[in-house]
JSON list of C-alpha atoms in Angstrom, two decimals:
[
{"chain": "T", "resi": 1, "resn": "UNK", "atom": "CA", "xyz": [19.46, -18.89, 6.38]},
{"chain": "T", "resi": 2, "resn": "UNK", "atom": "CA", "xyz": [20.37, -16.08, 3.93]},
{"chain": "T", "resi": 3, "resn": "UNK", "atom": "CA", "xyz": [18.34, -12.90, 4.18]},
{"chain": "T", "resi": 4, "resn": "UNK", "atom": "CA", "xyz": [17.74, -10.03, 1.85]},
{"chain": "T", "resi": 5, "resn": "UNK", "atom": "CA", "xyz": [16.66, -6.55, 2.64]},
{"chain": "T", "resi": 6, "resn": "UNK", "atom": "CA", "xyz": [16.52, -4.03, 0.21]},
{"chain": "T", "resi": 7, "resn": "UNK", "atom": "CA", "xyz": [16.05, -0.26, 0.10]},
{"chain": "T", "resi": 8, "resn": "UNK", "atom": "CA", "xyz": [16.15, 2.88, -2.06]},
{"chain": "T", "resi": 9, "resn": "UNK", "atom": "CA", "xyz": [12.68, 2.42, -3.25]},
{"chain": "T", "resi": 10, "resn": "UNK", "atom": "CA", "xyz": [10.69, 5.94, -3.99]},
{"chain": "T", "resi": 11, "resn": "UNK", "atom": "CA", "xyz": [8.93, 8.35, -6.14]},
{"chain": "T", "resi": 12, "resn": "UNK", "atom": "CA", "xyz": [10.22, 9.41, -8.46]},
{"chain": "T", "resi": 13, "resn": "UNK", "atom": "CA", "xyz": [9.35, 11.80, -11.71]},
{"chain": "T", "resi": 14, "resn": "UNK", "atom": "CA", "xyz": [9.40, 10.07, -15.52]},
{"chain": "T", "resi": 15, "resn": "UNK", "atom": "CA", "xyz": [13.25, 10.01, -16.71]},
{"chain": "T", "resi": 16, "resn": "UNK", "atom": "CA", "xyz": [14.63, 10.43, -13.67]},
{"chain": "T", "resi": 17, "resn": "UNK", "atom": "CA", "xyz": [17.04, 7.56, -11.74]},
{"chain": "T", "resi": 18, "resn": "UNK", "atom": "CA", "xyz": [17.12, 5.62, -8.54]},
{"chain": "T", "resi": 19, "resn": "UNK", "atom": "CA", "xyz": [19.45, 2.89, -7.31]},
{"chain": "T", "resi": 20, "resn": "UNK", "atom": "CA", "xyz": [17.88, 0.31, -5.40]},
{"chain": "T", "resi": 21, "resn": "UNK", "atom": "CA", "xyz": [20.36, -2.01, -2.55]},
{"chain": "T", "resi": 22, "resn": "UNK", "atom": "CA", "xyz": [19.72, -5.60, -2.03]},
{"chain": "T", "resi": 23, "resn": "UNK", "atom": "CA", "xyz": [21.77, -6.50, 1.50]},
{"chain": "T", "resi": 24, "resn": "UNK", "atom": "CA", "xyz": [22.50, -9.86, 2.35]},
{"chain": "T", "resi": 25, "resn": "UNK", "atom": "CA", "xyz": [23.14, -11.41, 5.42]},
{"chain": "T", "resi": 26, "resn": "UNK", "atom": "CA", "xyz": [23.85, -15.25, 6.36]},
{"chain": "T", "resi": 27, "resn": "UNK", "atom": "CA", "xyz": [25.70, -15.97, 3.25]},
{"chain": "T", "resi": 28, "resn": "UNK", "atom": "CA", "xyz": [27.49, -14.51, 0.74]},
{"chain": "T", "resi": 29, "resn": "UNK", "atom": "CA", "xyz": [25.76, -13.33, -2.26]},
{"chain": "T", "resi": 30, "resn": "UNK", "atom": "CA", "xyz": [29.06, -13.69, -4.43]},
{"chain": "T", "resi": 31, "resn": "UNK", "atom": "CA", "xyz": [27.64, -17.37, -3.73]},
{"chain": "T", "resi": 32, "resn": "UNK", "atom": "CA", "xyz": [24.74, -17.21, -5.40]},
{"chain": "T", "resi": 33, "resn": "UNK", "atom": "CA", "xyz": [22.85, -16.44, -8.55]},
{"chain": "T", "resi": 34, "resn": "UNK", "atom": "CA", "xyz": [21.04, -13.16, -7.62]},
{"chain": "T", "resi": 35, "resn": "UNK", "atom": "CA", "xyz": [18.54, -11.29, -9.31]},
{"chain": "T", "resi": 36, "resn": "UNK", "atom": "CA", "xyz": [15.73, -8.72, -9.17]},
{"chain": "T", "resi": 37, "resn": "UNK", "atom": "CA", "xyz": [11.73, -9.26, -9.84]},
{"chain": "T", "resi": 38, "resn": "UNK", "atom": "CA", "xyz": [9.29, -6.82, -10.15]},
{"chain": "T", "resi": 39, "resn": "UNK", "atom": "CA", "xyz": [5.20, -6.55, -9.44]},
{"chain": "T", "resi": 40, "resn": "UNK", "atom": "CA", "xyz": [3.00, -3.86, -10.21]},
{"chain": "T", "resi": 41, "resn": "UNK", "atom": "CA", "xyz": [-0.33, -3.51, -8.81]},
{"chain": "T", "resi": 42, "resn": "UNK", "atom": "CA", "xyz": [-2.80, -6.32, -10.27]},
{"chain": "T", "resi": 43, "resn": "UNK", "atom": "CA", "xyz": [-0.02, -7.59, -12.25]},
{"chain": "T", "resi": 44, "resn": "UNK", "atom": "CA", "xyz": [2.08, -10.83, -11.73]},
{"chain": "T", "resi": 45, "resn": "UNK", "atom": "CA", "xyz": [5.51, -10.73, -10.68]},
{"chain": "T", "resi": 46, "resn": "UNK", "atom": "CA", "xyz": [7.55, -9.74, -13.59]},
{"chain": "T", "resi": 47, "resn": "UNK", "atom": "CA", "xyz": [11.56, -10.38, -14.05]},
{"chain": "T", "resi": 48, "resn": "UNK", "atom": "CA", "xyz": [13.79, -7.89, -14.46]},
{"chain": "T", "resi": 49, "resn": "UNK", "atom": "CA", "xyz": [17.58, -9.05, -14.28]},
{"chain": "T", "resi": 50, "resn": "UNK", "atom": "CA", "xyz": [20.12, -11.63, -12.94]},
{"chain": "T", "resi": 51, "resn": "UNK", "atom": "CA", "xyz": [23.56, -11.67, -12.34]},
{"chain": "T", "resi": 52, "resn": "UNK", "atom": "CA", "xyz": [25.22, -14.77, -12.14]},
{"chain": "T", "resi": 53, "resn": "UNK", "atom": "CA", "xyz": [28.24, -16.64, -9.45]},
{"chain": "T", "resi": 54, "resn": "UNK", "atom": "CA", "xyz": [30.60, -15.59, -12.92]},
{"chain": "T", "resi": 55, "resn": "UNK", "atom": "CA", "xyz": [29.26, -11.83, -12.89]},
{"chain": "T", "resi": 56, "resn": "UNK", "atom": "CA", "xyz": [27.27, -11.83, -16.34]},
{"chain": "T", "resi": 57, "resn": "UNK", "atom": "CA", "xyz": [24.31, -10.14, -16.43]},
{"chain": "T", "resi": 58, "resn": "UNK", "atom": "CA", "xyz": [20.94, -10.70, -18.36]},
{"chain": "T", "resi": 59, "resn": "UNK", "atom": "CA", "xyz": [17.79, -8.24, -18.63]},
{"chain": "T", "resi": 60, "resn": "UNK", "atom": "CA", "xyz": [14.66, -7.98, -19.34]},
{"chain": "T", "resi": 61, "resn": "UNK", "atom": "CA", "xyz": [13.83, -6.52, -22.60]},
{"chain": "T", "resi": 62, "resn": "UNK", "atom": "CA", "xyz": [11.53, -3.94, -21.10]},
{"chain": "T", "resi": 63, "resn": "UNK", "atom": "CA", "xyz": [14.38, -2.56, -19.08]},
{"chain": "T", "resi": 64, "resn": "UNK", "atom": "CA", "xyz": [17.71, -3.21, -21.23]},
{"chain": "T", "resi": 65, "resn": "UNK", "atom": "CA", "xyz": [19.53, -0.50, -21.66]},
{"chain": "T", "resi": 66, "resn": "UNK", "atom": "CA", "xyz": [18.18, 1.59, -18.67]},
{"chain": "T", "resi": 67, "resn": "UNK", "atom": "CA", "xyz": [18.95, -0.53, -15.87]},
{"chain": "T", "resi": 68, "resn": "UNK", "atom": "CA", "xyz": [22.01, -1.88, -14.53]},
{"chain": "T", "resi": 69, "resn": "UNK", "atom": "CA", "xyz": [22.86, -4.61, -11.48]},
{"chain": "T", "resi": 70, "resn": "UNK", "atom": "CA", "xyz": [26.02, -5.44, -10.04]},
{"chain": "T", "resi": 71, "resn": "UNK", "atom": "CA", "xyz": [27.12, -6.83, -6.74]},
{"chain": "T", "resi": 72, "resn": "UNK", "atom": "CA", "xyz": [29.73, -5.16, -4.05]},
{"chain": "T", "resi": 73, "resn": "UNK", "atom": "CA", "xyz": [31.37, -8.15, -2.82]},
{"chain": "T", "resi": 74, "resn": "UNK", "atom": "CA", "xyz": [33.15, -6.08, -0.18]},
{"chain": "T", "resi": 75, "resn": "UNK", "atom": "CA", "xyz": [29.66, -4.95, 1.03]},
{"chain": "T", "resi": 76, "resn": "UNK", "atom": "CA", "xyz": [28.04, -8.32, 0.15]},
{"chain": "T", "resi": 77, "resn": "UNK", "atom": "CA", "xyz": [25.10, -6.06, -1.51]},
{"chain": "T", "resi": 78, "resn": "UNK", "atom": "CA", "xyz": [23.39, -6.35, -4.56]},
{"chain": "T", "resi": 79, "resn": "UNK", "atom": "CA", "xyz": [22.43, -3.09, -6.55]},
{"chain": "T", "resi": 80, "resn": "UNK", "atom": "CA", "xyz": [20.23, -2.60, -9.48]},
{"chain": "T", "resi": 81, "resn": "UNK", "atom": "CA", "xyz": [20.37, 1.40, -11.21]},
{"chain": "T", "resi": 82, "resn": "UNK", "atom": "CA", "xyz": [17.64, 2.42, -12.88]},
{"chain": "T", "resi": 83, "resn": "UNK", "atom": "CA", "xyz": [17.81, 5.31, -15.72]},
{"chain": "T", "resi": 84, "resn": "UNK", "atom": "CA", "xyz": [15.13, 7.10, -17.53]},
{"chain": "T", "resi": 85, "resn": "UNK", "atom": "CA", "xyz": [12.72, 5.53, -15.67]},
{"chain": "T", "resi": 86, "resn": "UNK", "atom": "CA", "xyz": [9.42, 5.07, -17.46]},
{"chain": "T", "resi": 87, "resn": "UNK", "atom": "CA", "xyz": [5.73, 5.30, -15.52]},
{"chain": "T", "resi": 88, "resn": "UNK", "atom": "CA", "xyz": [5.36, 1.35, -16.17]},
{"chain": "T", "resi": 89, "resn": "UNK", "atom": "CA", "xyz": [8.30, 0.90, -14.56]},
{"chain": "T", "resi": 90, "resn": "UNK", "atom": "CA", "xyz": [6.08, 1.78, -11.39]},
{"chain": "T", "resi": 91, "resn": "UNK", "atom": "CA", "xyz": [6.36, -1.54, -9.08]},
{"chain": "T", "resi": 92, "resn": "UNK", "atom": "CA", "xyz": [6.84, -3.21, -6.12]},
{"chain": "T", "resi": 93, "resn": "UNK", "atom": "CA", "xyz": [11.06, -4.95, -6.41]},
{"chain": "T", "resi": 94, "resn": "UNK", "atom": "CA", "xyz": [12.31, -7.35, -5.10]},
{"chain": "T", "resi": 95, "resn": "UNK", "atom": "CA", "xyz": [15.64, -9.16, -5.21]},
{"chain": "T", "resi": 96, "resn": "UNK", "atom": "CA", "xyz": [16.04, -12.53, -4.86]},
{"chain": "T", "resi": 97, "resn": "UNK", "atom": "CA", "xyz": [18.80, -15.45, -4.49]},
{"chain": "T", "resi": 98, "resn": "UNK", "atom": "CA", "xyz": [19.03, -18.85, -5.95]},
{"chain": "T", "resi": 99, "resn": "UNK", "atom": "CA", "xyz": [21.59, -21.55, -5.61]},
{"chain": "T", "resi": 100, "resn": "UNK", "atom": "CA", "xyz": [22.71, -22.38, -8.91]},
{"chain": "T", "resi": 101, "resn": "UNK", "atom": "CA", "xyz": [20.91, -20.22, -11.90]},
{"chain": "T", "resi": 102, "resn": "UNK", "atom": "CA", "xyz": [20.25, -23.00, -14.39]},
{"chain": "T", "resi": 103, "resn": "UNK", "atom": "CA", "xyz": [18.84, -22.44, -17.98]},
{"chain": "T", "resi": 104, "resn": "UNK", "atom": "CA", "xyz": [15.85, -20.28, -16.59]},
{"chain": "T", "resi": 105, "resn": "UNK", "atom": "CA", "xyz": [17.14, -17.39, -14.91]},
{"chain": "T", "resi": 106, "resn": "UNK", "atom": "CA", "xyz": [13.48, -15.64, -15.28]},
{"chain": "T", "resi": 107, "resn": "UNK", "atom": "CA", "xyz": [11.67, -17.42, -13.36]},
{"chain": "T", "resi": 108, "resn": "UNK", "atom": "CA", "xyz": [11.16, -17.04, -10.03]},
{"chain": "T", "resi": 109, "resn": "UNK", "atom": "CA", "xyz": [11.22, -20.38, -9.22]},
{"chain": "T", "resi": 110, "resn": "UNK", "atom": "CA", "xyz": [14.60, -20.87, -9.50]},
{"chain": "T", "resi": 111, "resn": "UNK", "atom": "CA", "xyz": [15.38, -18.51, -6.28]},
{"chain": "T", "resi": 112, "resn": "UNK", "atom": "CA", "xyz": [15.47, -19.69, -2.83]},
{"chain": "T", "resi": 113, "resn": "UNK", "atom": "CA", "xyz": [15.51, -16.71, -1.28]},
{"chain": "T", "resi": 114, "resn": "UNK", "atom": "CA", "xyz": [13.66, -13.61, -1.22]},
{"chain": "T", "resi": 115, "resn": "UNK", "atom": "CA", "xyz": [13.80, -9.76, 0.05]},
{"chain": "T", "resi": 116, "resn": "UNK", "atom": "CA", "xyz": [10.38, -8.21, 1.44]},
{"chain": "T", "resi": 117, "resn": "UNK", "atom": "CA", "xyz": [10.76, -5.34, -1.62]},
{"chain": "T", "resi": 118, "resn": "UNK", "atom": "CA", "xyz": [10.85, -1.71, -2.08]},
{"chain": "T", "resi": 119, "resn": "UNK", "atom": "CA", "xyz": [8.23, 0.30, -4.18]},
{"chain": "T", "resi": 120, "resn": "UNK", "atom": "CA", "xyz": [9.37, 2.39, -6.66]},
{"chain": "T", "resi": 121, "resn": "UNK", "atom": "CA", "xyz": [6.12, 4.32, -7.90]},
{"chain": "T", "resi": 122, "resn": "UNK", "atom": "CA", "xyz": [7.43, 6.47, -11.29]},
{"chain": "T", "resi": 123, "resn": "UNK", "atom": "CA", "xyz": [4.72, 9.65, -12.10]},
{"chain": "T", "resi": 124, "resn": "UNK", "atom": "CA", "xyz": [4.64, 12.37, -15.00]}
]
């Protein structure tokens, strides 16, 4: 059973940066197609990126550009950076794993596997 824990969540002010660390344990997340979701307050759970097995990556629109994921294989850890970081950006994240990433990387019924998420609350 693979689980994800993540971390680095915060406050932080508008146009600043925090990195936020997926770690897996019970499988390896080079393994997988990984991504991170987001869900603000009264809002449903929004995607943000995905990495796939290859290493491409694919973003939102909202956050393309700012953000960044990779994965530390040597760690087996999934990051996502976030720059200039916007008051909507304000959210409960989450990352989450899927067995094979298909044609719909976005939704978030393609994962199988899920982190408990880190709040990341963005003020001006």
């Amino acid at each position: 059973q693979v689980q994800l824990m993540e971390s680095g969540g915060g406050s932080v002010q508008v146009g600043g940066s925090l990195t936020l660390s997926c770690a897996a344990s019970g499988g390896t997340l080079g393994n997988f197609c990984v991504g991170w979701f987001r869900q603000a307050a009264g809002n449903e759970r929004a995607w943000v990126a995905t990495i796939t097995h290859e290493g491409s990556t694919t973003y939102a629109d909202s956050v393309k550009g700012r953000f960044t994921t990779a994965v530390d294989n040597a760690k087996n850890t999934l990051y996502l950076q976030m720059n200039s970081l916007k008051p909507e950006d304000t959210a409960m994240y989450a990352c989450a794993a899927a067995w094979s990433c298909g044609d719909y990387v976005s939704s978030p019924y393609l994962y199988n596997y899920w982190g408990r998420g880190t709040q990341v609350t963005v003020s001006s």
